[in-house]
PDB file of N, CA and C in Angstrom:
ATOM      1  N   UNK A   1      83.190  86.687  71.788  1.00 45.00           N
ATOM      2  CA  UNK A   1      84.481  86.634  72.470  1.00 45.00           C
ATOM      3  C   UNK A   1      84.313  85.906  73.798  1.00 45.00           C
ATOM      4  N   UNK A   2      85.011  84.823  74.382  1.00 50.00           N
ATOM      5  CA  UNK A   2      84.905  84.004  74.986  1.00 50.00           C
ATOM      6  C   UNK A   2      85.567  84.699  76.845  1.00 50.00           C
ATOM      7  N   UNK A   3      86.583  85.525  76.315  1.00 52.00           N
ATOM      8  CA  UNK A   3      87.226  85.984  77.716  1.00 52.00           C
ATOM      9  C   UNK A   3      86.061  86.399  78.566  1.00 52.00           C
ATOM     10  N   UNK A   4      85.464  87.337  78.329  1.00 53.00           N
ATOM     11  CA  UNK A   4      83.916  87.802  79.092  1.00 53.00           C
ATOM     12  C   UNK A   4      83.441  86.793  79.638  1.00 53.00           C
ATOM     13  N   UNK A   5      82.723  85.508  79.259  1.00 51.00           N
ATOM     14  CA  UNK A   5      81.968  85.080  79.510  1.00 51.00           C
ATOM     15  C   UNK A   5      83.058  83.937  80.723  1.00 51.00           C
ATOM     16  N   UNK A   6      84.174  83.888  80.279  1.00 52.00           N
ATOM     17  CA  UNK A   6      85.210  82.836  81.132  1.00 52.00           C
ATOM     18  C   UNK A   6      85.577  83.596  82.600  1.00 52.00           C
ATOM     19  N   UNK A   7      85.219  85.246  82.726  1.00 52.00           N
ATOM     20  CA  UNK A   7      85.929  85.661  83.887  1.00 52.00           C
ATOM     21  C   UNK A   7      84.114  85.580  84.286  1.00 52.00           C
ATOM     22  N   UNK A   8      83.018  85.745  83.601  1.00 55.00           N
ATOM     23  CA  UNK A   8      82.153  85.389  84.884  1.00 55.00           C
ATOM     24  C   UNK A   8      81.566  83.967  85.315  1.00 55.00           C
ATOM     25  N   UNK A   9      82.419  83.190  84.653  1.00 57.00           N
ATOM     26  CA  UNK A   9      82.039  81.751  84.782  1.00 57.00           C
ATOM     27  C   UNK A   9      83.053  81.355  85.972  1.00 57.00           C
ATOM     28  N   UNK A  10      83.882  82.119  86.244  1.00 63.00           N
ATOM     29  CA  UNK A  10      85.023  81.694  87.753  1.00 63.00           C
ATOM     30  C   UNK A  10      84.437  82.381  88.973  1.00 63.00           C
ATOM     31  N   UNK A  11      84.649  81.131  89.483  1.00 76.00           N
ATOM     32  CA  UNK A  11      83.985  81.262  90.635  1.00 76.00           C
ATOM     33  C   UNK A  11      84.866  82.162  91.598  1.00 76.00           C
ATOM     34  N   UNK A  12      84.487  83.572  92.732  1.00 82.00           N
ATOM     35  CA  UNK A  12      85.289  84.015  93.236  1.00 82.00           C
ATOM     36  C   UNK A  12      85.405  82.947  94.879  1.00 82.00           C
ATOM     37  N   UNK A  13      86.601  82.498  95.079  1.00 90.00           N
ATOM     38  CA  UNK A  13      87.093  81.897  96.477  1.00 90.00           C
ATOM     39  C   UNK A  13      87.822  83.143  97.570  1.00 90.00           C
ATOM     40  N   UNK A  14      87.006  82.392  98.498  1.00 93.00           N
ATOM     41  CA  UNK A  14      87.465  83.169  99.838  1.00 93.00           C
ATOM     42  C   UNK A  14      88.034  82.434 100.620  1.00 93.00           C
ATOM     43  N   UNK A  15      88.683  83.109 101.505  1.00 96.00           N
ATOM     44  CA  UNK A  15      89.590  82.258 102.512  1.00 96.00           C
ATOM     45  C   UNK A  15      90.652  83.178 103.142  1.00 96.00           C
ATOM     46  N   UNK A  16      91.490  82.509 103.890  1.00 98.00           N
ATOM     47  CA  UNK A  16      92.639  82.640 104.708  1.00 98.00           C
ATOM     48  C   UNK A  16      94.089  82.221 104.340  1.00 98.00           C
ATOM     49  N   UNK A  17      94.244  83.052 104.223  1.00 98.00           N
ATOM     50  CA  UNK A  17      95.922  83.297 103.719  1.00 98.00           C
ATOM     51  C   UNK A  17      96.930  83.721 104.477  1.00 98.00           C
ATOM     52  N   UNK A  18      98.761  83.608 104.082  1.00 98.00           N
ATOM     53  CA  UNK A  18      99.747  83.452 105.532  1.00 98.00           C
ATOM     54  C   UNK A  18     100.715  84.019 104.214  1.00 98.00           C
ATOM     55  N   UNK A  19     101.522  84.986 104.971  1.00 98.00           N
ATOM     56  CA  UNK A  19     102.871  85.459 104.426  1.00 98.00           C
ATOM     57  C   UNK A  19     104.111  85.310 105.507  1.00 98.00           C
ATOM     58  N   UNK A  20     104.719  84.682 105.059  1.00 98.00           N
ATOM     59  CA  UNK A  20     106.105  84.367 105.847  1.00 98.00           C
ATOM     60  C   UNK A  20     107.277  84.977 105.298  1.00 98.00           C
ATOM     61  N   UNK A  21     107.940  85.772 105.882  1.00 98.00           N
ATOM     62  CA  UNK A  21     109.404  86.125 105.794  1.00 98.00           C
ATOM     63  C   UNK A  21     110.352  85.036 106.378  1.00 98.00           C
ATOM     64  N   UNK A  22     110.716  84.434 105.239  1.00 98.00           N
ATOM     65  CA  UNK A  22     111.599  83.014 105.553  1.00 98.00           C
ATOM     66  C   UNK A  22     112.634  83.643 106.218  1.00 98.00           C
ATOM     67  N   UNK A  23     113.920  84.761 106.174  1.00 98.00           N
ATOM     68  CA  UNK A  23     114.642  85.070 106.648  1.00 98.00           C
ATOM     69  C   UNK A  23     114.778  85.287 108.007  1.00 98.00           C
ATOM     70  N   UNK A  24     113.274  85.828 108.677  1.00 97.00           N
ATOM     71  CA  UNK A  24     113.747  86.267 109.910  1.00 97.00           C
ATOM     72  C   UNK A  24     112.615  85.605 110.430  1.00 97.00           C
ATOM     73  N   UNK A  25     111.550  84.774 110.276  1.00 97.00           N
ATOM     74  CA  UNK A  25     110.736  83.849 110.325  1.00 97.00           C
ATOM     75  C   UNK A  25     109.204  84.471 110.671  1.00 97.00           C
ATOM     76  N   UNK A  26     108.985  86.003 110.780  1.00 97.00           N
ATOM     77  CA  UNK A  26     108.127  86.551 110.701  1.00 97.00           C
ATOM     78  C   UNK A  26     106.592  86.011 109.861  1.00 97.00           C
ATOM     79  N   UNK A  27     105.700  85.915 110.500  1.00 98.00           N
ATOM     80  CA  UNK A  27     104.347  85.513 109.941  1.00 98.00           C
ATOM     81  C   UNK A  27     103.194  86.330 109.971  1.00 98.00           C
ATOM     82  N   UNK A  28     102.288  86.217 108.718  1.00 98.00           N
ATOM     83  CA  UNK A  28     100.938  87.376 108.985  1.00 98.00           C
ATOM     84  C   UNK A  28      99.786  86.711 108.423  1.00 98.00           C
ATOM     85  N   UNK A  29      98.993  87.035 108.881  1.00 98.00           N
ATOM     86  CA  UNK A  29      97.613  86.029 108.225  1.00 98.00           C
ATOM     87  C   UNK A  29      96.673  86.882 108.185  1.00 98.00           C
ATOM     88  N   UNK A  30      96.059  86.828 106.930  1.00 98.00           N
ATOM     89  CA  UNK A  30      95.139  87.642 106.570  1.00 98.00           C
ATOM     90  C   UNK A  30      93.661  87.311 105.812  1.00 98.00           C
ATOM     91  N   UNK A  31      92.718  87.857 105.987  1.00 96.00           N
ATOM     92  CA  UNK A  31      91.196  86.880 105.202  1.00 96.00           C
ATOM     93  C   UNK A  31      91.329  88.142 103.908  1.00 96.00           C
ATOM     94  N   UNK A  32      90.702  87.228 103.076  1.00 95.00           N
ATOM     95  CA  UNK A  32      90.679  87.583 101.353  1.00 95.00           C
ATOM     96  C   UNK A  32      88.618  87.280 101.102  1.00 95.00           C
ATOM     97  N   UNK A  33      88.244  88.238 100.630  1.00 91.00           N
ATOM     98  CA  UNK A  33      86.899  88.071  99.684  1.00 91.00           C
ATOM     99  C   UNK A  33      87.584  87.011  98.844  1.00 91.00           C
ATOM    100  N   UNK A  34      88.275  87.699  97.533  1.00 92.00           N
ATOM    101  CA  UNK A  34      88.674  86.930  96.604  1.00 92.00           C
ATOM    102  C   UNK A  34      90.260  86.217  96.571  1.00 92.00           C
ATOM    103  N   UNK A  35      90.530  84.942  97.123  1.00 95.00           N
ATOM    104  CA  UNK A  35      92.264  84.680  97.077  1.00 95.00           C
ATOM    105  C   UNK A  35      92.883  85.043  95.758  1.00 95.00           C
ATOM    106  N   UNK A  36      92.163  84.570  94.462  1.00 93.00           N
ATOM    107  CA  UNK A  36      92.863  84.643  93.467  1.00 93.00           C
ATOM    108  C   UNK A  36      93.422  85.807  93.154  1.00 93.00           C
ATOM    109  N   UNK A  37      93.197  87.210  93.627  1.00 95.00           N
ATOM    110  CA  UNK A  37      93.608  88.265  93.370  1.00 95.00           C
ATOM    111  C   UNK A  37      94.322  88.942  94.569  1.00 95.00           C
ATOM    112  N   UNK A  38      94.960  88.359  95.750  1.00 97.00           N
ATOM    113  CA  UNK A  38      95.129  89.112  97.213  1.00 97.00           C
ATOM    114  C   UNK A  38      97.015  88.826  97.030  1.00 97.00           C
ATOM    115  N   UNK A  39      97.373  87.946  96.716  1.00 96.00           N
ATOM    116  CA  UNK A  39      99.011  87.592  96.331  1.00 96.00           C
ATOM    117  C   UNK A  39      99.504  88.703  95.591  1.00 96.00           C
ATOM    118  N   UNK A  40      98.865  89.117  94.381  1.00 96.00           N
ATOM    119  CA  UNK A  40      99.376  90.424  93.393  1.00 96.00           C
ATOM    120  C   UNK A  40      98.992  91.498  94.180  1.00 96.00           C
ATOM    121  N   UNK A  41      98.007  91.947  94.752  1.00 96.00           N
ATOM    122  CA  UNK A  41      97.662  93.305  95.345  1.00 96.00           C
ATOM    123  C   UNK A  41      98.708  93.690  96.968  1.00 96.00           C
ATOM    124  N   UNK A  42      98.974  92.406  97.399  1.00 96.00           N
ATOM    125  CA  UNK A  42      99.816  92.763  98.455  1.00 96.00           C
ATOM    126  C   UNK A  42     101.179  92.812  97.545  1.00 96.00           C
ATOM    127  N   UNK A  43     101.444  92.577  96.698  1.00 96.00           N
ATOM    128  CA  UNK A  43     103.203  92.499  96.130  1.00 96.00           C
ATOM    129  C   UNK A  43     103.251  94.023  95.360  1.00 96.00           C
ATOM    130  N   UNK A  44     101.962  94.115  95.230  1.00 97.00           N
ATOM    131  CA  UNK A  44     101.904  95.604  94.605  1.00 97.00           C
ATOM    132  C   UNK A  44     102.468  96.610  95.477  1.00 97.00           C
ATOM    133  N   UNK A  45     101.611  96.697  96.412  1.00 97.00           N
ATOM    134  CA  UNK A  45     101.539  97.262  97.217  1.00 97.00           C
ATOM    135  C   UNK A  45     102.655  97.500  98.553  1.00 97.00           C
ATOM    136  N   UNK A  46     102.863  96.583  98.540  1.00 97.00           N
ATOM    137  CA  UNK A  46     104.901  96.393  99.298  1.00 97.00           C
ATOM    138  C   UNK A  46     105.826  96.588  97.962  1.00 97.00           C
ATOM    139  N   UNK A  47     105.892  96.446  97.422  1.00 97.00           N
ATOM    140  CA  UNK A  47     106.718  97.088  95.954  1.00 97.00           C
ATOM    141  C   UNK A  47     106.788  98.198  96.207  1.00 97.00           C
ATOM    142  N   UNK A  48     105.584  98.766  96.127  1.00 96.00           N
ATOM    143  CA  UNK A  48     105.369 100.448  95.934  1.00 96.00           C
ATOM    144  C   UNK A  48     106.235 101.049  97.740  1.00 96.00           C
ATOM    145  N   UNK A  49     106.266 100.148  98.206  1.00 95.00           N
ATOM    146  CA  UNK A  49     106.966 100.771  99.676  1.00 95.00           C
ATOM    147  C   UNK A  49     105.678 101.663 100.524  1.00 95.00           C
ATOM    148  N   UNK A  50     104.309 101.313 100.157  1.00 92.00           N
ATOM    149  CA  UNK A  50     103.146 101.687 101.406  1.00 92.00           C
ATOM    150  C   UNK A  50     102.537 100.689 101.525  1.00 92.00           C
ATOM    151  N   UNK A  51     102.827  99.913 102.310  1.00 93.00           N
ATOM    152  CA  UNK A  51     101.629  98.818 102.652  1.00 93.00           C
ATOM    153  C   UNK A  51     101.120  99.356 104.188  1.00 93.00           C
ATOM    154  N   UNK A  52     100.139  99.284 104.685  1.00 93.00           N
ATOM    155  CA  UNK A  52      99.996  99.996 105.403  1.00 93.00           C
ATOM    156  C   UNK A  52      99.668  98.601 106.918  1.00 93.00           C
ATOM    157  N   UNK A  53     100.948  98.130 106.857  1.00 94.00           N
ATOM    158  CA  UNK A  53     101.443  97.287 107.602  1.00 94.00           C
ATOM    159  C   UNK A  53     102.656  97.655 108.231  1.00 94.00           C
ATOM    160  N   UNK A  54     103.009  98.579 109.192  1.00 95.00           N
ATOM    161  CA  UNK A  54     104.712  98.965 109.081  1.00 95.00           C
ATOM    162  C   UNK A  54     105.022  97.449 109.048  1.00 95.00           C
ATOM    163  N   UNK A  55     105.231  96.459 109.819  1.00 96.00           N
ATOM    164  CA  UNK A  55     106.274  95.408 110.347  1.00 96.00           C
ATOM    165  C   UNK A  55     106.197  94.362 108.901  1.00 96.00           C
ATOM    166  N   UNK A  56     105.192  94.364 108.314  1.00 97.00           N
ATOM    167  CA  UNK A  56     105.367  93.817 107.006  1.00 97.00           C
ATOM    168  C   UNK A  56     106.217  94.346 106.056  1.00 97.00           C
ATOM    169  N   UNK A  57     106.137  95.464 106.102  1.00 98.00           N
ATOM    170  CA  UNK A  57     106.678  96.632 105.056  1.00 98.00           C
ATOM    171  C   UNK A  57     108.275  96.480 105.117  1.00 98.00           C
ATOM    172  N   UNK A  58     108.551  96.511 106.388  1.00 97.00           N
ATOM    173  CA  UNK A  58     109.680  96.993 107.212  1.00 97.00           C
ATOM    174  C   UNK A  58     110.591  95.307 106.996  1.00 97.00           C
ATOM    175  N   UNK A  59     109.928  94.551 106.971  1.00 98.00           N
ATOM    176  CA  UNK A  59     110.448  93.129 106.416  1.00 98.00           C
ATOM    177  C   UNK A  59     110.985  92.786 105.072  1.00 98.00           C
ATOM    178  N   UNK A  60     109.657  93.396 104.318  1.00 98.00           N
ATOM    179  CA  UNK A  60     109.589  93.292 102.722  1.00 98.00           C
ATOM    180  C   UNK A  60     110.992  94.475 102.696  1.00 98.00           C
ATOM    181  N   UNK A  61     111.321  95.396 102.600  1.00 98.00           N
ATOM    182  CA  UNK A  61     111.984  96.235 102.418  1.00 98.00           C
ATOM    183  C   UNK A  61     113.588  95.717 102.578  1.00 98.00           C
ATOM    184  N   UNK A  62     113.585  94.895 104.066  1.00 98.00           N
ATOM    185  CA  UNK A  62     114.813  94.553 104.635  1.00 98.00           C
ATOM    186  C   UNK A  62     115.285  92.925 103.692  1.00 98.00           C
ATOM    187  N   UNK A  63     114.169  92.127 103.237  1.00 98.00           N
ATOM    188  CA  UNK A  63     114.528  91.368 102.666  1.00 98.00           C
ATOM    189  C   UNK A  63     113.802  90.745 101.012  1.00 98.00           C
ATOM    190  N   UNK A  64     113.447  91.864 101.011  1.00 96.00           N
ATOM    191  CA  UNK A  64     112.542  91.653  99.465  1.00 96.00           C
ATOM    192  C   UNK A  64     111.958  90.427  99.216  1.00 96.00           C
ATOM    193  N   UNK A  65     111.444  90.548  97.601  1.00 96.00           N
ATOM    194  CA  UNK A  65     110.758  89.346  97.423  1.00 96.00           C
ATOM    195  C   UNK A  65     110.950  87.775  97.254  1.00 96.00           C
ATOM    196  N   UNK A  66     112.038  87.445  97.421  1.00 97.00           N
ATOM    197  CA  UNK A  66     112.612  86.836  97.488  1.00 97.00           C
ATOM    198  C   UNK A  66     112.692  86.100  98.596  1.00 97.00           C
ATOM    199  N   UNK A  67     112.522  86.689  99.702  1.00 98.00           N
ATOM    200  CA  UNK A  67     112.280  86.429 101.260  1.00 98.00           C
ATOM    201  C   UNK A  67     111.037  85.929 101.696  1.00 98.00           C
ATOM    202  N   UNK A  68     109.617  86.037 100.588  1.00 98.00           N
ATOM    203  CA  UNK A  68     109.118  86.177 101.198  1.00 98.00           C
ATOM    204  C   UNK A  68     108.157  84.498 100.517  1.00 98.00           C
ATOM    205  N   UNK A  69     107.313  84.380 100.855  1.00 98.00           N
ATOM    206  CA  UNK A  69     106.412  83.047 100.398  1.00 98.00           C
ATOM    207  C   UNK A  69     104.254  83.154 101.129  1.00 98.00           C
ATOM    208  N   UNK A  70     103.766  82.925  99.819  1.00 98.00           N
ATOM    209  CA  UNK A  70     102.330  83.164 100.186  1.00 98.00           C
ATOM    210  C   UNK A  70     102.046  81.867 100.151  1.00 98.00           C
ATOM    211  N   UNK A  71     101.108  81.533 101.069  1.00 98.00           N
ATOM    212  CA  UNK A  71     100.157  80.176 101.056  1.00 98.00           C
ATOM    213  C   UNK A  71      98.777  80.396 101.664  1.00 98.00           C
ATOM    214  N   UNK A  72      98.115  80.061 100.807  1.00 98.00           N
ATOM    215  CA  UNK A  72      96.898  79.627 100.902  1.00 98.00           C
ATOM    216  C   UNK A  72      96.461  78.882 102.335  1.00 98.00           C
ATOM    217  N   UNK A  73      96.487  79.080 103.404  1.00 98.00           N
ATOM    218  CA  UNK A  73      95.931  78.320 104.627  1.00 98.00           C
ATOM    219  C   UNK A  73      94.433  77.696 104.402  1.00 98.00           C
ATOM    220  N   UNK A  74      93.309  78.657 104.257  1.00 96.00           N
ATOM    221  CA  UNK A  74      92.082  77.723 104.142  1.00 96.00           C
ATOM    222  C   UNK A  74      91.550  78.473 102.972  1.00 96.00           C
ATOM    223  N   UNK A  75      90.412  77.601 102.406  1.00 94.00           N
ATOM    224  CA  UNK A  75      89.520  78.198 101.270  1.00 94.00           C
ATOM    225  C   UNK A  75      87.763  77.853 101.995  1.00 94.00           C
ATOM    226  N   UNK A  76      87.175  78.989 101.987  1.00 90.00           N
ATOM    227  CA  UNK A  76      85.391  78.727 103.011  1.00 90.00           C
ATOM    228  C   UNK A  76      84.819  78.115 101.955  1.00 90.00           C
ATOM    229  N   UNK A  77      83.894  77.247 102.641  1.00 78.00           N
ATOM    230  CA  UNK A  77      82.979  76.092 101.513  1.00 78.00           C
ATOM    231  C   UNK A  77      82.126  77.066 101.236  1.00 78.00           C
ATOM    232  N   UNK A  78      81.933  77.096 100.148  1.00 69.00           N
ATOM    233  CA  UNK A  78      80.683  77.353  99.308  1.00 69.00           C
ATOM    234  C   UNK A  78      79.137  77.836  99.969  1.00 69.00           C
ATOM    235  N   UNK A  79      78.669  77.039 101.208  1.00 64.00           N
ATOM    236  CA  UNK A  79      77.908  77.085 101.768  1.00 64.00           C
ATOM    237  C   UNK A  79      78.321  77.973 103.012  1.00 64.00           C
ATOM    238  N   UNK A  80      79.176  78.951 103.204  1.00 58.00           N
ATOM    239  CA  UNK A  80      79.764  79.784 104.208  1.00 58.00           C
ATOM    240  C   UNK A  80      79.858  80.813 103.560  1.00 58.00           C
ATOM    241  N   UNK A  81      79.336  80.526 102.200  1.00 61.00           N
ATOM    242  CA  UNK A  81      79.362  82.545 101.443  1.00 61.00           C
ATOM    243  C   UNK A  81      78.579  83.325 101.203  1.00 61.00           C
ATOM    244  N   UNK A  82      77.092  83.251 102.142  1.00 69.00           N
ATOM    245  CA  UNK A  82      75.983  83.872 101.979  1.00 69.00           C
ATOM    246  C   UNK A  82      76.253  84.904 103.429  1.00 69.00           C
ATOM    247  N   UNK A  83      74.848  85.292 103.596  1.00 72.00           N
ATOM    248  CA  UNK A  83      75.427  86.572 104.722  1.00 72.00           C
ATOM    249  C   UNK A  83      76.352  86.822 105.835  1.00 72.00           C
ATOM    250  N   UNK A  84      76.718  85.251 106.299  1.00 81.00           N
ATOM    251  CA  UNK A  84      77.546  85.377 107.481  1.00 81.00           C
ATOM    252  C   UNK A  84      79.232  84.929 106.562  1.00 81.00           C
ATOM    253  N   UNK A  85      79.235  85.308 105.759  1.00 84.00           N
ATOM    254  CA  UNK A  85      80.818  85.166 105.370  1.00 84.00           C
ATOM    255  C   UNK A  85      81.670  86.340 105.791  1.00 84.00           C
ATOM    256  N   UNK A  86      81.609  87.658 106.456  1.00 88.00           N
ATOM    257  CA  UNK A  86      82.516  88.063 106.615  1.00 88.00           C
ATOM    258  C   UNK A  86      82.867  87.572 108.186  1.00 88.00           C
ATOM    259  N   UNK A  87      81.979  87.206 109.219  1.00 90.00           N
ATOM    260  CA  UNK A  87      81.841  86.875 110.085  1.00 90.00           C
ATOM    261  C   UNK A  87      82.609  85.604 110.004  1.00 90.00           C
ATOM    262  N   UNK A  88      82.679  84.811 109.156  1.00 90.00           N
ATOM    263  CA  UNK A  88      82.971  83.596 109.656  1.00 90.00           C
ATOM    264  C   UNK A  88      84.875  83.904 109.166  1.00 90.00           C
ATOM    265  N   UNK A  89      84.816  84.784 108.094  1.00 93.00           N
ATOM    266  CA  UNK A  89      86.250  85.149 107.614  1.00 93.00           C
ATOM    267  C   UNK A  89      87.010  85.708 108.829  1.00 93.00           C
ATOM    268  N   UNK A  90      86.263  86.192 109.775  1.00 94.00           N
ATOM    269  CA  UNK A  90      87.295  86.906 111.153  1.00 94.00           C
ATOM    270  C   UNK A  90      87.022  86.003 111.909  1.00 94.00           C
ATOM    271  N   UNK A  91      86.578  84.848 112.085  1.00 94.00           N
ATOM    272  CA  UNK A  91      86.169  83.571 112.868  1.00 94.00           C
ATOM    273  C   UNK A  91      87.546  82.835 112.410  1.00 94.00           C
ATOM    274  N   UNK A  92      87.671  82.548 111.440  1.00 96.00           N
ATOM    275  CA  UNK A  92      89.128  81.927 110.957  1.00 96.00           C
ATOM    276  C   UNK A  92      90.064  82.729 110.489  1.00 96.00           C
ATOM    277  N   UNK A  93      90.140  83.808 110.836  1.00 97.00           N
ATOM    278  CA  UNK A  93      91.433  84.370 110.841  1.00 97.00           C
ATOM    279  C   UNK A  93      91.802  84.915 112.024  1.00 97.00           C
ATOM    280  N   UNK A  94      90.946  84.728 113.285  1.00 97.00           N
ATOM    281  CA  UNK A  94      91.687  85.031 114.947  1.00 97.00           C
ATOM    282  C   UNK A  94      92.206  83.211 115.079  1.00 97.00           C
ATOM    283  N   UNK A  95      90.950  82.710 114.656  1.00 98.00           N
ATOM    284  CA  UNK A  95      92.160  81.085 114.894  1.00 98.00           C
ATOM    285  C   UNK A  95      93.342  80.674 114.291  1.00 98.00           C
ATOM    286  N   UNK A  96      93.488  81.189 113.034  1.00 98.00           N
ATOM    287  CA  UNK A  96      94.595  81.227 112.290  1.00 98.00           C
ATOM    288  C   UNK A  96      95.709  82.025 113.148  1.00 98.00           C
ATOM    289  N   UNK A  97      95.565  82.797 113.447  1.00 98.00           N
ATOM    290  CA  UNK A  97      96.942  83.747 113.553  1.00 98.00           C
ATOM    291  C   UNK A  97      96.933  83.189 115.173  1.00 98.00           C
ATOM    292  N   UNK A  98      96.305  82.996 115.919  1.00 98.00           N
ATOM    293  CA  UNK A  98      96.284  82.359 117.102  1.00 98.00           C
ATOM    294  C   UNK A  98      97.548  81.020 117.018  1.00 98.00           C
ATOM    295  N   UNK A  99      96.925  79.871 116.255  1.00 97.00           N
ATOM    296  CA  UNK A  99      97.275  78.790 115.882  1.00 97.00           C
ATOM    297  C   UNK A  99      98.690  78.941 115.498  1.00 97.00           C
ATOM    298  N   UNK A 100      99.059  79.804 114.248  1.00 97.00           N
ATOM    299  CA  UNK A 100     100.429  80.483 113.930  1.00 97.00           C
ATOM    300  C   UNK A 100     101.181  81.258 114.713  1.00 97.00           C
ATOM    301  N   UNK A 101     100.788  81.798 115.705  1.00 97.00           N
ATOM    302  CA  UNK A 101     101.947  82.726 115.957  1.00 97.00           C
ATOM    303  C   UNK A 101     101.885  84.087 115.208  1.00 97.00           C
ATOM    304  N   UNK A 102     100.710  84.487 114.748  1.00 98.00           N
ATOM    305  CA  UNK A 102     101.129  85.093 113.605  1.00 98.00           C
ATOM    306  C   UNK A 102     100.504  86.577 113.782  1.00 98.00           C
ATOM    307  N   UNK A 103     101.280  87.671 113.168  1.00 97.00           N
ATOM    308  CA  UNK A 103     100.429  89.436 112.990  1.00 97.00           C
ATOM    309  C   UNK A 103      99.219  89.106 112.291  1.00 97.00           C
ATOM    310  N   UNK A 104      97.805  89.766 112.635  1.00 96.00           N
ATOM    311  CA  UNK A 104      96.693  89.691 111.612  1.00 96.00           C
ATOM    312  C   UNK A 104      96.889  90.695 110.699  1.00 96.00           C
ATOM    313  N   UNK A 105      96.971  90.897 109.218  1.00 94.00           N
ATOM    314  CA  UNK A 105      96.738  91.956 108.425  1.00 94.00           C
ATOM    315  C   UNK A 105      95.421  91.711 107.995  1.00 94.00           C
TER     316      UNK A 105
END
């Protein structure tokens, strides 16, 4: 069976990510181990009405999903994912949210 061997053949990406509430122009930037899985776990999780963000929450709530938009800001090279990757993940995510304007989650 091929699925097994295809989820450990993907590579996990890290990086820096941005949620915007288009409505009221609210921004949050947040670092991810894995991006491919951080879009569903936060929609989960504001769905469910506990994110343990009030001012995110309190957004998502006031203008649902519909309001809202994820992007990908940066992805860390390859060579930034050995011991100093969480370090360098809060290295670009105070410049990120600096740069933006933005809440850190």
């Amino acid at each position: 069976m091929r699925l097994g061997n295809d989820r450990r053949e993907q590579k996990v990406e890290s990086g820096i990510y941005a949620l915007s509430c288009l409505p009221s122009g609210q921004r949050w930037v947040g670092s991810a181990l894995n991006l491919a899985t951080i879009r569903n776990r936060l929609w989960f999780t504001l769905r469910l009405g506990n994110d343990r963000h009030p001012g995110l929450q309190h957004a998502w709530n006031a203008h649902g999903e519909d309001g809202f938009d994820f992007e990908i800001l940066e992805r860390l090279k390859a060579d930034d994912l050995g011991a100093g990757r969480d370090r360098r993940l809060k290295e670009r995510l105070l410049q990120w949210a600096e740069e933006l304007q933005a809440t850190r989650i």
